[in-house]
XYZ file of C-alpha atoms in Angstrom:
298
model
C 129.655 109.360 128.216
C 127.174 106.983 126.764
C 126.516 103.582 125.888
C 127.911 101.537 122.955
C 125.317 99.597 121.601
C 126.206 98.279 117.806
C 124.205 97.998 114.916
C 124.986 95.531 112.546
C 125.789 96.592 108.946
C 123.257 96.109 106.471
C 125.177 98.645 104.107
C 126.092 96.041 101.701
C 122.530 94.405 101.501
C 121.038 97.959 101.140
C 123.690 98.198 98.140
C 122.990 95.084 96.507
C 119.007 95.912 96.926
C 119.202 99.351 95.230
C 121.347 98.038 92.167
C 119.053 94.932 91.893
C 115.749 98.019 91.605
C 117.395 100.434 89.833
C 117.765 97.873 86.654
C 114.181 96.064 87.394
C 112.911 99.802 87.283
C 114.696 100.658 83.597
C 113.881 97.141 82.354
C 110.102 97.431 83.430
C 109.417 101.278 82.553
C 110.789 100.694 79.368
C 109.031 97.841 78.122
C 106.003 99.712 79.616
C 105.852 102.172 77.360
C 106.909 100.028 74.058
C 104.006 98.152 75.202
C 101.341 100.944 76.375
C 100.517 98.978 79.787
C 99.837 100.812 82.725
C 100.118 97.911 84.749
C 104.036 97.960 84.267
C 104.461 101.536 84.013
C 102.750 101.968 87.454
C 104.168 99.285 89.017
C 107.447 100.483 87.780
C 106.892 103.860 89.544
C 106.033 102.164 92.779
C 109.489 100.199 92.424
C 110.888 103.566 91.521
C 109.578 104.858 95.287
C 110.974 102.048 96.662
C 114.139 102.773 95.276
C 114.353 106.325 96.782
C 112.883 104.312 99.760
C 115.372 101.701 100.249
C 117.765 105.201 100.143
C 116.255 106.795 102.551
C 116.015 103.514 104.691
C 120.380 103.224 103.924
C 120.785 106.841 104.623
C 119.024 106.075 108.315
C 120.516 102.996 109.042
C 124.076 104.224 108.333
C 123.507 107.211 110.673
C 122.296 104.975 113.015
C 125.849 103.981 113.232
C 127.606 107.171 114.244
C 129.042 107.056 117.834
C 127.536 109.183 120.082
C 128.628 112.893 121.013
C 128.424 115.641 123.714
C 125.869 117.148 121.551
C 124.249 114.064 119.987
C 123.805 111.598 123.252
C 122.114 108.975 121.002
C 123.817 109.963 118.123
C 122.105 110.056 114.760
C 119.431 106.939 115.996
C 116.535 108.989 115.602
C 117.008 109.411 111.620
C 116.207 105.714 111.656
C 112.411 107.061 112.537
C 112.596 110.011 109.995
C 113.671 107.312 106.876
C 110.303 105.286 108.225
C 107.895 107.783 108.292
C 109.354 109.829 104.884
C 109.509 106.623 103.289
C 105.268 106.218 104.451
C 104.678 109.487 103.326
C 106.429 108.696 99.770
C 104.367 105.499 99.280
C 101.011 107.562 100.163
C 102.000 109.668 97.308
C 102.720 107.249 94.371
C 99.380 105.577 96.036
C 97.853 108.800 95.094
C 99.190 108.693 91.826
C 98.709 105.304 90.786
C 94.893 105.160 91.822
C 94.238 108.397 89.430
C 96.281 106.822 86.502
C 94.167 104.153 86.456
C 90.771 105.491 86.796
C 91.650 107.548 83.613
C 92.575 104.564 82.060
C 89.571 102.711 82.493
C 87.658 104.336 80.369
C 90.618 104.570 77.619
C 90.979 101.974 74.319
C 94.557 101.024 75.088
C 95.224 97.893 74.367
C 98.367 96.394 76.162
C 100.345 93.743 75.008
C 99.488 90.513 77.705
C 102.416 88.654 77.923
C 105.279 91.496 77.587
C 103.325 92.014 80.966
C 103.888 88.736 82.130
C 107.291 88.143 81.055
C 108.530 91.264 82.781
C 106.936 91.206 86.007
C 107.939 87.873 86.555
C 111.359 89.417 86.444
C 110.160 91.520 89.117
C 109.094 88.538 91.360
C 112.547 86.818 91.343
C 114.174 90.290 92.165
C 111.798 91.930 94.692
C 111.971 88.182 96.375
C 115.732 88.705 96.632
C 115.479 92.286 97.497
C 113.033 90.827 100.534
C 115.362 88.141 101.640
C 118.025 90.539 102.302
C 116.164 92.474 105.159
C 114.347 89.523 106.252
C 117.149 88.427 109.452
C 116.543 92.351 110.709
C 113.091 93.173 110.251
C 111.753 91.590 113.561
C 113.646 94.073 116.211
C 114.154 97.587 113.447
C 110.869 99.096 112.217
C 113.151 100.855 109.571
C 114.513 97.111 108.181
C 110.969 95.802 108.477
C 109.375 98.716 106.173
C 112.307 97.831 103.522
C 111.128 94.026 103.949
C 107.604 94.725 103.520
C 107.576 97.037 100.481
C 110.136 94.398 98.791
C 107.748 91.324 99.982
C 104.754 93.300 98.641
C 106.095 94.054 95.458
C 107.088 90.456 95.335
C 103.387 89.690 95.477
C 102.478 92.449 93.557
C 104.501 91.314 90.658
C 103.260 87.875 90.570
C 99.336 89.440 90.540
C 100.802 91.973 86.979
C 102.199 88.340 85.712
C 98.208 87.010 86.174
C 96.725 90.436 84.661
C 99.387 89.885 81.785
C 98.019 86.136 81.426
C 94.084 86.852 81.820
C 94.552 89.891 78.807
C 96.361 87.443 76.702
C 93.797 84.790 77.020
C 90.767 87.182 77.814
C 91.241 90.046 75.610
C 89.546 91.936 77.989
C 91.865 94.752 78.439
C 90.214 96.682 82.019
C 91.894 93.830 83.405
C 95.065 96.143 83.207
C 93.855 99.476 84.822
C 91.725 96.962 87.643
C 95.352 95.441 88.141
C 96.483 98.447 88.880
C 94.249 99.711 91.058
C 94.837 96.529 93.198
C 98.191 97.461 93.190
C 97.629 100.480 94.965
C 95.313 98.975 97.251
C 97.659 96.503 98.562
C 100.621 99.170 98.604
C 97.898 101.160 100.929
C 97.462 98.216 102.792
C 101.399 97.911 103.572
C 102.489 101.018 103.909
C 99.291 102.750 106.381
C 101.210 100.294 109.156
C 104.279 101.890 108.603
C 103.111 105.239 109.138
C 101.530 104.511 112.081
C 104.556 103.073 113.619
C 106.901 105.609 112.605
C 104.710 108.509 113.579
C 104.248 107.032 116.864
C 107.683 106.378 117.521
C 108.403 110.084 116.027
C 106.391 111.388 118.821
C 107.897 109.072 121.166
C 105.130 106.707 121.805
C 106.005 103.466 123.600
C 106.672 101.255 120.776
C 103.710 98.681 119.945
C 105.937 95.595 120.973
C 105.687 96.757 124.222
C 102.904 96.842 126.980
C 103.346 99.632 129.258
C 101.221 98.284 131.908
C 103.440 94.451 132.143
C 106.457 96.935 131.921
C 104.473 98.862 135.243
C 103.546 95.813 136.885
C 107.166 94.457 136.502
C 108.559 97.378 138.404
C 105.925 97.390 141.219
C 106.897 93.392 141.929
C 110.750 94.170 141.929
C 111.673 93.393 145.965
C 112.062 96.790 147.838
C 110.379 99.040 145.924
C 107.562 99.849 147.481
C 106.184 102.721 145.307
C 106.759 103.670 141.247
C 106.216 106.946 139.489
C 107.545 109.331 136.377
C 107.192 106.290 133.975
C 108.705 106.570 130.453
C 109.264 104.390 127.819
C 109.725 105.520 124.249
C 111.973 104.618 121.013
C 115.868 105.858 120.482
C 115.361 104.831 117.097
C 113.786 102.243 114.983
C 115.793 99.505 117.027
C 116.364 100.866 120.641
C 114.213 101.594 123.147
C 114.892 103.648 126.022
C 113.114 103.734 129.899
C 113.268 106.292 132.597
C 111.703 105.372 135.762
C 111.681 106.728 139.746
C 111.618 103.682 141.941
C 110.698 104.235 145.627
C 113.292 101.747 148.043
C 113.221 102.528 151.394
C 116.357 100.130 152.093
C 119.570 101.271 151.194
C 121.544 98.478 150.923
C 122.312 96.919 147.776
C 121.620 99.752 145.575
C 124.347 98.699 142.987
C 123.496 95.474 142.711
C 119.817 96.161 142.752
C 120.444 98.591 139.652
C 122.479 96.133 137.021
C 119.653 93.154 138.406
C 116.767 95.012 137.165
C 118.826 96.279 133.992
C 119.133 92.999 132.707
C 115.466 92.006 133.766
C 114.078 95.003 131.612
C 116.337 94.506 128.782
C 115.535 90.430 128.965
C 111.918 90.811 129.417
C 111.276 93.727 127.167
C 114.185 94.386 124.989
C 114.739 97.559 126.629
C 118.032 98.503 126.046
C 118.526 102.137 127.751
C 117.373 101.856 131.278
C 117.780 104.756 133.792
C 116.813 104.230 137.288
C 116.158 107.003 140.224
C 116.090 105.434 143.390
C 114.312 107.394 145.766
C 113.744 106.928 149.442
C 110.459 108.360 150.077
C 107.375 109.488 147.960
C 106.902 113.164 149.686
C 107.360 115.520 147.320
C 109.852 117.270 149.044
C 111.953 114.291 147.823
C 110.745 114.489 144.257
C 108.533 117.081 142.540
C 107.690 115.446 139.425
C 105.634 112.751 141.990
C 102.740 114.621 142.136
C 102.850 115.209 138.269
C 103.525 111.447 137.373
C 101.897 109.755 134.739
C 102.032 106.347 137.442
């Protein structure tokens, strides 16, 4: 009763990202605490939320998957929103958490050991970088994808600024370097992560997705030959990946209605990479015609 629209399988790459974590995360927590820096610890909790992140982002994606039912018309799409805007939500905590840390810290006499620092988060650079690279072919069209590629990217970068904290305490001595560090991590975490909860959210109220402009969408339909009038607009996100449009066109003529339909289909899914499009073709604006007219949003 619906439409089969595939989603390719990043299952395996989701697999091979949470193994590669899960050992970064022992390796780095560990030789956090032998060495007292807060720089690794904290960074090791961020890669721990990213862990339970890239999870939730699996769990979504592999619902995403499920064929549609009577019940469940778009089938289990919309968790692909929920994993985005839980995984936002997670980050904004260990933000949170992070930040706090290391104002107590800066005012401690801890002094951690430089280059454990550096040897470990370079570790971190060569496996977040992987981690990235996995996600990187799906993160253009699926906002869930892109939020695993950005956190792993991020932490890519973030790793390589704990290996130049490790480096300027070894040569320095100066040991706020390591709480500072840390508070840059969370700064640039806040940075990545306040886009991703604006996206989700949006789409979790069904918003029209950012890569799309309403009004071209709008002035698309108007300049379609025959229609004459448009009204009851809406565009708004199955999922992280889909996008679906409902629209009442006004066409006075009658002929070629089929052929009119599957034309414009392919122009909205071309043009906008809309890829549920429902039409009502109407043959006059009165409202007797159509009710929701006078209530239209166009």
């Amino acid at each position: 009763m619906g439409h089969d629209h595939a989603v390719k399988n990043f299952g395996p790459m989701f697999a091979l990202g949470v193994g590669l974590n899960v050992a970064y995360v022992a390796i780095e927590a560990g030789f956090g605490l032998w060495s007292e820096s807060l720089a690794l610890l904290t960074d090791a909790g961020h890669n721990l939320s990213d862990v339970i992140g890239l999870l939730l982002a699996w769990a979504g994606h592999s619902l995403a998957r499920v064929s549609p039912t009577p019940r469940r018309t778009y089938g289990w799409r919309g968790t692909t929103t929920l994993a985005a805007l839980f995984n936002a939500l997670l980050l904004l905590a260990a933000i949170g958490a992070i930040a706090w840390e290391a104002i107590g810290r800066l005012t401690s006499d801890v002094e951690p050991a430089g280059m454990t620092i550096v040897a470990v988060a370079a570790i971190g650079v060569v496996i977040n970088t992987v981690t990235a690279l996995l996600f990187v072919s799906g993160c253009k069209h699926d906002l869930n994808l892109r939020g695993a590629f950005i956190h792993m990217a991020a932490d890519a970068g973030v790793s390589l600024g704990v290996v130049i904290a490790g480096l300027a305490i070894a040569w320095t001595g100066l040991n706020w370097i390591d709480p500072v560090t840390s508070l840059l991590i969370a700064a640039i975490i806040f940075a990545g992560t306040w886009g991703l909860l604006r996206d989700s959210f949006n789409l979790a109220i069904q918003s029209v997705p950012r890569n799309i402009d309403p009004d071209l969408v709008l002035e698309h339909l108007r300049g379609v030959e025959g229609v004459v009038a448009v009204h009851d607009l809406h565009i708004w996100a199955i999922g992280t990946s889909e996008t679906a449009l409902t629209v009442h066109l006004v066409k006075p003529s009658q002929d070629g209605d089929d052929e009119f339909l599957a034309k414009l289909h392919d122009q909205i899914h071309d043009r906008f990479g809309i890829t549920h499009t429902t039409v009502q073709i109407e043959r006059s604006v009165e409202e007797r015609w159509c009710h929701q007219a006078c209530d239209a949003n166009v």
